[in-house]
GROMACS .gro file of C-alpha atoms in nm:
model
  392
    1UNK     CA    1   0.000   0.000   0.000
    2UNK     CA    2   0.157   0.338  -0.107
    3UNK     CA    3   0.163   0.601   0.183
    4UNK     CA    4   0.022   0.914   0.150
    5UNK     CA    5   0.227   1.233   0.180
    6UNK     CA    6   0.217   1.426   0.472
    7UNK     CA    7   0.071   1.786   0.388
    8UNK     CA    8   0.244   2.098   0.488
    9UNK     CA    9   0.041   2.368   0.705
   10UNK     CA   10  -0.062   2.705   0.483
   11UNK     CA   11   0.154   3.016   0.461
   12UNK     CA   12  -0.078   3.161   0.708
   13UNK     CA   13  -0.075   2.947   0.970
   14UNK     CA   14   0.368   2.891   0.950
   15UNK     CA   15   0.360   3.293   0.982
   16UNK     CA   16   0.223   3.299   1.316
   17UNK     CA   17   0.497   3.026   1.462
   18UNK     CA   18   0.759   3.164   1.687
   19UNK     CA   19   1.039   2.989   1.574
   20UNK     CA   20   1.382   3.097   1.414
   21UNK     CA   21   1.225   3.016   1.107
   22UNK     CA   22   0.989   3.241   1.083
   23UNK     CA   23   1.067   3.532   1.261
   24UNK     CA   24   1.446   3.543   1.118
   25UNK     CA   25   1.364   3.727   0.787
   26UNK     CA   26   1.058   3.987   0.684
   27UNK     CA   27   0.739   3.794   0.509
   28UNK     CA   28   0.846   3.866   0.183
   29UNK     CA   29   1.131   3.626   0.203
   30UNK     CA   30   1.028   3.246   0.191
   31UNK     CA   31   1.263   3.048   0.462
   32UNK     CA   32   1.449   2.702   0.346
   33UNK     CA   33   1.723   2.748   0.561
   34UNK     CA   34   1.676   2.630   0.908
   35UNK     CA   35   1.622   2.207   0.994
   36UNK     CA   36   1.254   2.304   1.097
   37UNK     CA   37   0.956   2.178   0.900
   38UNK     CA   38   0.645   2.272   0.821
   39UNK     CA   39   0.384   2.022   0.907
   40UNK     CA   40   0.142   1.973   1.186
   41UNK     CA   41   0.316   1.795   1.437
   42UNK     CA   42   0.254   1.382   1.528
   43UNK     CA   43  -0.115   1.350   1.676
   44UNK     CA   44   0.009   1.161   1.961
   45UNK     CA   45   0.292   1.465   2.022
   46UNK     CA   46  -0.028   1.667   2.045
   47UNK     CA   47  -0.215   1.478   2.260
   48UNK     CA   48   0.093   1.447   2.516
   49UNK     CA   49   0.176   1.814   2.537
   50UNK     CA   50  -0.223   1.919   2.586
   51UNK     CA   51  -0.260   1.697   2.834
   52UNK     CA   52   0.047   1.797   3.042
   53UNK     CA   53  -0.075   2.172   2.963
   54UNK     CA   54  -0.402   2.077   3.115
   55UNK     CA   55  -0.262   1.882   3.426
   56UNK     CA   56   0.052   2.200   3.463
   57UNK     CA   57   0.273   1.900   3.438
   58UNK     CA   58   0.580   2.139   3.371
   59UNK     CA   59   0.803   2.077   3.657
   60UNK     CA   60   1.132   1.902   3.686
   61UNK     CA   61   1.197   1.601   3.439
   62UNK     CA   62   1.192   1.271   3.564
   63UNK     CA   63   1.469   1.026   3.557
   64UNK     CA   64   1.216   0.792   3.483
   65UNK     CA   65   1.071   0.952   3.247
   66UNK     CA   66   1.077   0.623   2.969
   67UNK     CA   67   1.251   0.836   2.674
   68UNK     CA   68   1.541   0.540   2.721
   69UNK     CA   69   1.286   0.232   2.657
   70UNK     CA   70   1.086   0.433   2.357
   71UNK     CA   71   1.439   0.497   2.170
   72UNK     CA   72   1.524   0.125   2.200
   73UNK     CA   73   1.210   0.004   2.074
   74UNK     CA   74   1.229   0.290   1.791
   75UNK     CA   75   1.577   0.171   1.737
   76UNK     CA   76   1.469  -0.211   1.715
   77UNK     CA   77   1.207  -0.166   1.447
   78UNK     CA   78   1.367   0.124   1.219
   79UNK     CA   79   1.687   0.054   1.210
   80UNK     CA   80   1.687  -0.363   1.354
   81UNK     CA   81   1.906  -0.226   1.630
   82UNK     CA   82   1.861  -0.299   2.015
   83UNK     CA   83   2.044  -0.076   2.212
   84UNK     CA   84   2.023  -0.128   2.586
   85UNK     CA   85   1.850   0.190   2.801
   86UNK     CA   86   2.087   0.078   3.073
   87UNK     CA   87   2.352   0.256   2.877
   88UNK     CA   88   2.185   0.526   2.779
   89UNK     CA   89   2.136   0.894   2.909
   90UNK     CA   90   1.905   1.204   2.809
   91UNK     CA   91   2.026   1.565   2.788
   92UNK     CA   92   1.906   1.881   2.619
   93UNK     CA   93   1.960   1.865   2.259
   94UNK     CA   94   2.272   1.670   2.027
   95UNK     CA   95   2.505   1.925   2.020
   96UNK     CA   96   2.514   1.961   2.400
   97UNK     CA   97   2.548   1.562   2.394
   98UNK     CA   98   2.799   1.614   2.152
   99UNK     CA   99   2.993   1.830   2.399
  100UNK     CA  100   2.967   1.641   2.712
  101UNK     CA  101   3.128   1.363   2.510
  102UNK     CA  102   3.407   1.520   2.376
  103UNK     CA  103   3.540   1.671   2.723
  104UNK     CA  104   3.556   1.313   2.828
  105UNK     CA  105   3.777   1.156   2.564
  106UNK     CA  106   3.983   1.472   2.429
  107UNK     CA  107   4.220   1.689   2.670
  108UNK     CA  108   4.259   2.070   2.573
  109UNK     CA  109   4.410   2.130   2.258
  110UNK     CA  110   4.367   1.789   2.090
  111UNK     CA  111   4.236   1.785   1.761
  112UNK     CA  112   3.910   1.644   1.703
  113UNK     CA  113   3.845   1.548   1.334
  114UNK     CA  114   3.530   1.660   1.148
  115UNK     CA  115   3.414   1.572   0.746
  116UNK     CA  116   3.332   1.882   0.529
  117UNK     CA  117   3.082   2.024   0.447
  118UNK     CA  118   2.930   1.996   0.753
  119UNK     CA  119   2.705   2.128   0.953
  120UNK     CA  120   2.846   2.461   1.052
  121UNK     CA  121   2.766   2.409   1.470
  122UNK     CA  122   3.041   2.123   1.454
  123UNK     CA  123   3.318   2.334   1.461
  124UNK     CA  124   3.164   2.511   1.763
  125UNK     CA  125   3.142   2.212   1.939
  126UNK     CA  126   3.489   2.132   1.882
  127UNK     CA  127   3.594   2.448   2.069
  128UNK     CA  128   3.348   2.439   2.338
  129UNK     CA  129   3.484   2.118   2.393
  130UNK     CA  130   3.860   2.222   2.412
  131UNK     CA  131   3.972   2.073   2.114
  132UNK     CA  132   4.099   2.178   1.810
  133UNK     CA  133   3.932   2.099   1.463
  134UNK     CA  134   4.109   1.911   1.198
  135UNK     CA  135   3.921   1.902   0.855
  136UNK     CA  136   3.913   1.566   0.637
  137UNK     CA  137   3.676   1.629   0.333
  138UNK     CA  138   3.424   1.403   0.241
  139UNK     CA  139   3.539   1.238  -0.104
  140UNK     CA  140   3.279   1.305  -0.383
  141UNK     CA  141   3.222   1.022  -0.602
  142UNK     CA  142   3.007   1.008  -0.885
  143UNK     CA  143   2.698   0.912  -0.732
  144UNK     CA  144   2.767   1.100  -0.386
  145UNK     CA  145   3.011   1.090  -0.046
  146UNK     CA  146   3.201   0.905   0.102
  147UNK     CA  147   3.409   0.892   0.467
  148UNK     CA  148   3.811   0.989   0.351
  149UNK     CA  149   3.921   0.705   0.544
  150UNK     CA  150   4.254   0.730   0.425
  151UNK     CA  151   4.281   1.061   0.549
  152UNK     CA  152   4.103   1.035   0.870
  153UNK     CA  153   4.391   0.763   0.930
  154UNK     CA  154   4.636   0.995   0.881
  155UNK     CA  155   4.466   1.228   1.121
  156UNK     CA  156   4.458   0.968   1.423
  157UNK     CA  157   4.823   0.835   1.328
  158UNK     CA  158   4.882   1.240   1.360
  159UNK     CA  159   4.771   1.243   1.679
  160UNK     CA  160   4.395   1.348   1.660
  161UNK     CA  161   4.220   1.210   1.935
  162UNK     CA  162   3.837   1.153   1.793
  163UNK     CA  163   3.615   1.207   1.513
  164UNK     CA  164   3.296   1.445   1.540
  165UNK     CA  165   3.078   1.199   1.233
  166UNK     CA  166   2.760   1.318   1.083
  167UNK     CA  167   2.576   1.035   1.002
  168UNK     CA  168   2.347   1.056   0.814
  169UNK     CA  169   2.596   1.366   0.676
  170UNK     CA  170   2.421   1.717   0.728
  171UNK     CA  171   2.439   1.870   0.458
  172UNK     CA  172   2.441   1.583   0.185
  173UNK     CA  173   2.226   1.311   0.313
  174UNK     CA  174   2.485   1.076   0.298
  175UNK     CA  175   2.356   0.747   0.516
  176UNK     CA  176   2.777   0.582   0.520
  177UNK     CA  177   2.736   0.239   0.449
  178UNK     CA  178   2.832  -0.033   0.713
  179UNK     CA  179   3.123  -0.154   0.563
  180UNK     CA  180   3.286   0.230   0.551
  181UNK     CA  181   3.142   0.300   0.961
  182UNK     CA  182   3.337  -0.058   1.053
  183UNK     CA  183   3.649   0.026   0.886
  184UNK     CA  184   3.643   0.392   1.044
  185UNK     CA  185   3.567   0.171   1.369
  186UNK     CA  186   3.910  -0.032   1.318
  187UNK     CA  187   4.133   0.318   1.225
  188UNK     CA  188   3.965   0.473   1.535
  189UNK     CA  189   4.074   0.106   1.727
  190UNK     CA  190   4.392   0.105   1.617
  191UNK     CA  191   4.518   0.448   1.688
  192UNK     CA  192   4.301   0.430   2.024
  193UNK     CA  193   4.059   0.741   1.892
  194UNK     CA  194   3.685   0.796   1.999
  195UNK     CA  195   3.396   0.859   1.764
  196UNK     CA  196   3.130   1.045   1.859
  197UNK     CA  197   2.836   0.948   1.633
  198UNK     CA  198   2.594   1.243   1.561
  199UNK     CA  199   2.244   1.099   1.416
  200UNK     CA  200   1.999   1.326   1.439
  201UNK     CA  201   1.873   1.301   1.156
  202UNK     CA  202   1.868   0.908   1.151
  203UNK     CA  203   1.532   0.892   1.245
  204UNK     CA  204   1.407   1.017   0.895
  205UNK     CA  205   1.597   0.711   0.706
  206UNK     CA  206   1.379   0.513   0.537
  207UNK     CA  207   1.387   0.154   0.577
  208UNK     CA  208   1.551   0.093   0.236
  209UNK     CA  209   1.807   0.387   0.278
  210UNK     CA  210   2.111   0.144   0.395
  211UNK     CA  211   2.108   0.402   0.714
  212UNK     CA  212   2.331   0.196   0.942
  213UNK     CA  213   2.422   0.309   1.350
  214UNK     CA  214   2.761   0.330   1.393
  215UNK     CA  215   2.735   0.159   1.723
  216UNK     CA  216   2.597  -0.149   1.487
  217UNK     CA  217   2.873  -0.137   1.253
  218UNK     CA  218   3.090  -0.387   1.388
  219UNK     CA  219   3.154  -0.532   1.767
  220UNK     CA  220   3.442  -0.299   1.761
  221UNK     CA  221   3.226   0.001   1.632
  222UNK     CA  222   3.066  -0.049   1.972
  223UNK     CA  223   3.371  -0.083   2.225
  224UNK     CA  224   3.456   0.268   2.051
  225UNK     CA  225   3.184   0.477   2.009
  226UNK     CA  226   2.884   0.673   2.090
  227UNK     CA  227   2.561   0.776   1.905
  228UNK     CA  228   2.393   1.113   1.999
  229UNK     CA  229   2.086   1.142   1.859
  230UNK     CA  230   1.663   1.291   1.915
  231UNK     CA  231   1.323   1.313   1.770
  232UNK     CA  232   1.369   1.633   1.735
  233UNK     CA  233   1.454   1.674   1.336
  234UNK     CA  234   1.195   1.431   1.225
  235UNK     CA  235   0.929   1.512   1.461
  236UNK     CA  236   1.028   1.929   1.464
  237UNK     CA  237   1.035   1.945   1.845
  238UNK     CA  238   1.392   2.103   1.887
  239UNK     CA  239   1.308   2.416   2.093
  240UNK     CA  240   1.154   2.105   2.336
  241UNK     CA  241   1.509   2.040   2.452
  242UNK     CA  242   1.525   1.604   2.459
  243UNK     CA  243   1.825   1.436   2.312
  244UNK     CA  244   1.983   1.078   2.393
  245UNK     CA  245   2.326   0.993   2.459
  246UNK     CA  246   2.429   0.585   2.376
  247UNK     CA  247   2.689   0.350   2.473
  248UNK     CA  248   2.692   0.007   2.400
  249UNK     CA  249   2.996  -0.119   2.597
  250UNK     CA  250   3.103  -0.094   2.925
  251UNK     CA  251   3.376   0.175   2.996
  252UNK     CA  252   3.159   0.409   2.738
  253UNK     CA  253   2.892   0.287   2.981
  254UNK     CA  254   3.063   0.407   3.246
  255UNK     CA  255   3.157   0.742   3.114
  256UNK     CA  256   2.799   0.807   3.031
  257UNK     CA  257   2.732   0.717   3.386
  258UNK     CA  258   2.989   0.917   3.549
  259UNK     CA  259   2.854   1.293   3.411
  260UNK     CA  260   2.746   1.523   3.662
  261UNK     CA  261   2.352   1.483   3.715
  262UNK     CA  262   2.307   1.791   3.597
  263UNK     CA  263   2.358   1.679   3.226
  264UNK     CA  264   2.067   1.495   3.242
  265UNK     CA  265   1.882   1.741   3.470
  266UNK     CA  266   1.909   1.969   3.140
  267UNK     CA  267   1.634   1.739   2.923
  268UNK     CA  268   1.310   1.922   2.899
  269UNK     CA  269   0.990   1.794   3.017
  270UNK     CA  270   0.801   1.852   2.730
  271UNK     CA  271   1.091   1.730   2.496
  272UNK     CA  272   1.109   1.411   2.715
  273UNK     CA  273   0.717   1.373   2.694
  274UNK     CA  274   0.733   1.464   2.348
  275UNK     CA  275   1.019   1.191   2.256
  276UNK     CA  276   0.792   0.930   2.421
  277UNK     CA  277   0.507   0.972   2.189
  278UNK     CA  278   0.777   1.080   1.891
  279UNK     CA  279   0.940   0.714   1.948
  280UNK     CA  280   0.610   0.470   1.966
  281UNK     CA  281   0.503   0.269   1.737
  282UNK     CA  282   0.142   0.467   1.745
  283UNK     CA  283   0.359   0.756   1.529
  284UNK     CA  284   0.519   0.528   1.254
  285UNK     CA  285   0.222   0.587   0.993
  286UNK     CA  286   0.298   0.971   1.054
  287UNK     CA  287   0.659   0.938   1.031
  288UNK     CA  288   0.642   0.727   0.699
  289UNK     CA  289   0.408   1.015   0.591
  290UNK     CA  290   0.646   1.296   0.677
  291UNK     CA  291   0.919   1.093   0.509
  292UNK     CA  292   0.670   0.998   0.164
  293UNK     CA  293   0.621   1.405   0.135
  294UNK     CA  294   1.015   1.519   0.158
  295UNK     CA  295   1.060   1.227  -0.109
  296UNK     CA  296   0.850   1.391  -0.322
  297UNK     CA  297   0.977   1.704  -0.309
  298UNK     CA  298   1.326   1.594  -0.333
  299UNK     CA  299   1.195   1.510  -0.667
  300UNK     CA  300   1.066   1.796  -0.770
  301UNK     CA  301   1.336   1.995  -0.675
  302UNK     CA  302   1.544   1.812  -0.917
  303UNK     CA  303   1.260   1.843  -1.207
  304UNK     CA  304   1.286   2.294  -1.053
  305UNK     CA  305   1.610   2.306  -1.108
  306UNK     CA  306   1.638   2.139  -1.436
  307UNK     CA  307   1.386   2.404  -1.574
  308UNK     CA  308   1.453   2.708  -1.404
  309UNK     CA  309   1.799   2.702  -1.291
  310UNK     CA  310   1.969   2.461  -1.548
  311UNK     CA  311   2.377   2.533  -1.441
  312UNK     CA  312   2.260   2.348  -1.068
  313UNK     CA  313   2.380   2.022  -0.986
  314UNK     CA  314   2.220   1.848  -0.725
  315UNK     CA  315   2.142   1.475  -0.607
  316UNK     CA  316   1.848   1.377  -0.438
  317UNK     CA  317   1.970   1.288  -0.084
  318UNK     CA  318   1.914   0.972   0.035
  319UNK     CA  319   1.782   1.040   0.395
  320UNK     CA  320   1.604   1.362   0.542
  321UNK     CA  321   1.501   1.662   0.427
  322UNK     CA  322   1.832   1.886   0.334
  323UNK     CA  323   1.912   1.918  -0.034
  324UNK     CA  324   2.293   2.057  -0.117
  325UNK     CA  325   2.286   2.229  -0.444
  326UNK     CA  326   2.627   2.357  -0.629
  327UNK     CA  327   2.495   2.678  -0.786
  328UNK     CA  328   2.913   2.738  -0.906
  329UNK     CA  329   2.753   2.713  -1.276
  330UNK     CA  330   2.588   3.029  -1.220
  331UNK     CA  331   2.885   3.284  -1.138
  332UNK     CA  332   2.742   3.392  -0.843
  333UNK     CA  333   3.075   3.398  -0.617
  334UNK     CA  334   3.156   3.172  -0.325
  335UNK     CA  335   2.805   3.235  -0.126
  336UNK     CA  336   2.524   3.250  -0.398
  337UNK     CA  337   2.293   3.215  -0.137
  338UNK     CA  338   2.329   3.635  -0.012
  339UNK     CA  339   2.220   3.703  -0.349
  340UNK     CA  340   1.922   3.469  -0.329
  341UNK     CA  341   1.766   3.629  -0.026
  342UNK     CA  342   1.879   3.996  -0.141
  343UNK     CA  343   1.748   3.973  -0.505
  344UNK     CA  344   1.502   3.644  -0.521
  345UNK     CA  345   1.369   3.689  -0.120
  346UNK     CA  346   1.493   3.304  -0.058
  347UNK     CA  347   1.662   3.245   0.242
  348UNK     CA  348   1.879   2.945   0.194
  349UNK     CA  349   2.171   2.795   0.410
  350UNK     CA  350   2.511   2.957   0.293
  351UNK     CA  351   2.721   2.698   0.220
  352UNK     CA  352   3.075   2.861   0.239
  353UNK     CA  353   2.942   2.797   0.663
  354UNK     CA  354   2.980   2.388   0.579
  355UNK     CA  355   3.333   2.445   0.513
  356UNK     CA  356   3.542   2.306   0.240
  357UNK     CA  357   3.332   2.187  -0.077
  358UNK     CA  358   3.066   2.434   0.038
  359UNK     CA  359   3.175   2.717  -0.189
  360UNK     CA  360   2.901   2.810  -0.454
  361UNK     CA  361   2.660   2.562  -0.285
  362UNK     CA  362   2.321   2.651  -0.088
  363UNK     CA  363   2.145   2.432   0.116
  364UNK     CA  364   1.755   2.403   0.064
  365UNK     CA  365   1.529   2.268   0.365
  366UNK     CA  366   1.279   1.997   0.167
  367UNK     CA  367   1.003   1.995   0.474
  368UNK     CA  368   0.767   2.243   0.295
  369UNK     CA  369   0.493   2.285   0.034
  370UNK     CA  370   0.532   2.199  -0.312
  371UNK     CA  371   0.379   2.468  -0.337
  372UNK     CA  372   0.641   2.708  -0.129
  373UNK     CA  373   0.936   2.485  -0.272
  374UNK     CA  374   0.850   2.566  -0.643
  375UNK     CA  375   0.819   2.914  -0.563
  376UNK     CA  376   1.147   2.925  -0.434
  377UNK     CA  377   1.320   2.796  -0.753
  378UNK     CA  378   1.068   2.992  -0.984
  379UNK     CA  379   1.190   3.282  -0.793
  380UNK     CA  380   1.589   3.168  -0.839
  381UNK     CA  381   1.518   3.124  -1.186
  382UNK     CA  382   1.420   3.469  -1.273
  383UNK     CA  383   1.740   3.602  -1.139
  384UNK     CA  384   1.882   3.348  -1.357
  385UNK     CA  385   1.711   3.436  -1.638
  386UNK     CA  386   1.752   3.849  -1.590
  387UNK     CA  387   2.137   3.747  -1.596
  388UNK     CA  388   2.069   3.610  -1.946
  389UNK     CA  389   1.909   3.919  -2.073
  390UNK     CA  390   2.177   4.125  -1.968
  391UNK     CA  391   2.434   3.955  -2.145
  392UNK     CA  392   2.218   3.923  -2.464
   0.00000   0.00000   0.00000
């Protein structure tokens, strides 16, 4: 049975939200930047959140508050991984996880390696962490990324300490195959480096993506790493504040285990009320919806930019909602995005901010209309079209 796409809320209705996304730019400017969509949220999200409204169920978050159990069961039928809540922990969102992590297993002034382009807030964590950033590229092949795990041995026999991963990779979709996560698992072994396992956005894979948890790479994958990872992409609940730390050995156990309380202390109620509902099995249909609805408009945006903006090149990711586009064709300098939102009232993600590779790229957020994304690259392809005329 085919699923039906999940349909975005009106114009009208997105312009009275709160959130960075729509109150960053005037109303003139349609906003594909930000990782926020633009659907009505999971009917059991709503449900939870009314009813604690109701009850003023807004105090401290519980310990017990079951976001462990409903990530494991998530785990276990989207991804046919069974991590154990026993090693697990909650805190407020990735990146902070991200952080926590990091002090642990790096001293001040290690280097910590990251995979470019990237999502920009990597580098920040890096440094809040203490550590210094060293930059191995993603290899482009010519059907997408891949890990440089040639060079990110070089950076551990170097002396870099862990690897920051992106998986699936923010901003290319890139779900890294099992065989590539094991064989960063045995450089990261051998040279007695950490990885620190960012998936965020693995809970928009579909089933048939290949989307693998590092942690379920390999047995040694799980003596040396940790996945960070939320509802809170796929389910839009990030100003909620609910994110899960996992371990799947014992001394990563124990480090897990050994952070102050107050880590955990830092999980929202609401976020950890809204994970629950995010994570059961009574929210599947609307996830497989959500996910249906970005396929199709990773689609179209390939059919958009064939017809309106012809010098893009651009392949459909394979999981979530983020499209990175090269617009280099176009002559539009390193950030082509500026002159999107000044001329065509776009806002897209710059993508000099990914670092290396993200020169003359934009990234587009998918979680909209068709109606909103084709406006967008109508709007794109006038300015491309005006540059035409002038040269004519």
């Amino acid at each position: 049975m085919t699923t039906e796409p999940l349909r975005a809320l009106p114009l009208d209705q997105l312009r009275q939200r709160t959130s960075a996304k729509w109150r960053t730019y005037p109303d003139d400017v349609l906003p594909l930047f930000v990782a926020e969509t633009d659907f009505p949220l999971a009917p059991a999200i709503t449900r939870t959140l009314e009813h604690a409204v109701a009850l003023g169920d807004t105090g401290y978050t519980s310990g017990d508050s079951g976001v462990r159990e409903a990530y494991a069961a998530f785990a276990e039928r989207r991804f046919s991984w069974s991590p154990d809540p026993a090693r697990m922990r909650t805190t407020a969102d990735v990146s902070m996880g991200n952080v926590e992590i990091l002090r642990r297993v790096v001293s001040p002034g290690d280097r910590v390696v990251v995979t470019p382009p990237v999502y920009p807030p990597f580098y920040d964590c890096v440094a809040e962490a203490g550590a210094e950033v060293e930059r191995v590229p993603l290899r482009e092949r010519g059907d997408g990324w891949e890990l440089d795990l040639l060079g990110i041995e070089a950076a551990f026999a170097g002396g870099a300490r862990a690897i920051l991963l992106c998986n699936p990779h923010n901003p290319t979709g890139t779900a890294h195959s099992r065989e590539s996560l094991a064989a960063l698992a045995d450089i990261a072994a051998r040279f007695g480096a950490t990885v620190v396992s960012d998936e965020i956005h693995a809970p928009l894979a579909r089933k048939d993506a290949g989307f693998t948890p590092f942690l379920a790479a390999s047995d040694v994958a799980a003596r040396v790493g940790f996945t960070v990872t939320s509802a809170s992409k796929a389910f839009n609940l990030a100003g909620l504040k609910c994110a899960v730390m996992v371990a799947a050995d014992g001394p990563t156990s124990d480090l897990l285990r050994g952070m102050p309380e107050e880590v955990e202390w830092r999980t929202g109620s609401f976020g950890a009320m809204a994970a629950v509902a995010a994570f059961a099995p009574e929210s599947d249909a609307w996830l497989d919806s959500l996910i249906a609805a970005i396929d199709e408009n990773a689609r179209l945006l390939a059919d958009l930019l064939a017809r309106h903006v012809p010098g893009a090149r651009y392949r459909i990711p394979p999981v979530g909602y983020l499209a990175w586009v090269d617009l280099s064709a176009l002559g539009w300098g390193p950030n082509p995005a500026a002159r999107i939102l000044r001329d065509a009232r776009v806002a897209l993600h710059y993508g000099p901010a990914f670092g290396e590779g993200g020169a003359g790229h934009v990234r587009f957020n998918l979680a909209c209309s068709p109606e909103v994304l084709t406006e967008a690259v109508e709007r794109i392809g006038a300015l491309v079209t005006g540059d035409e005329e002038e040269r004519v």
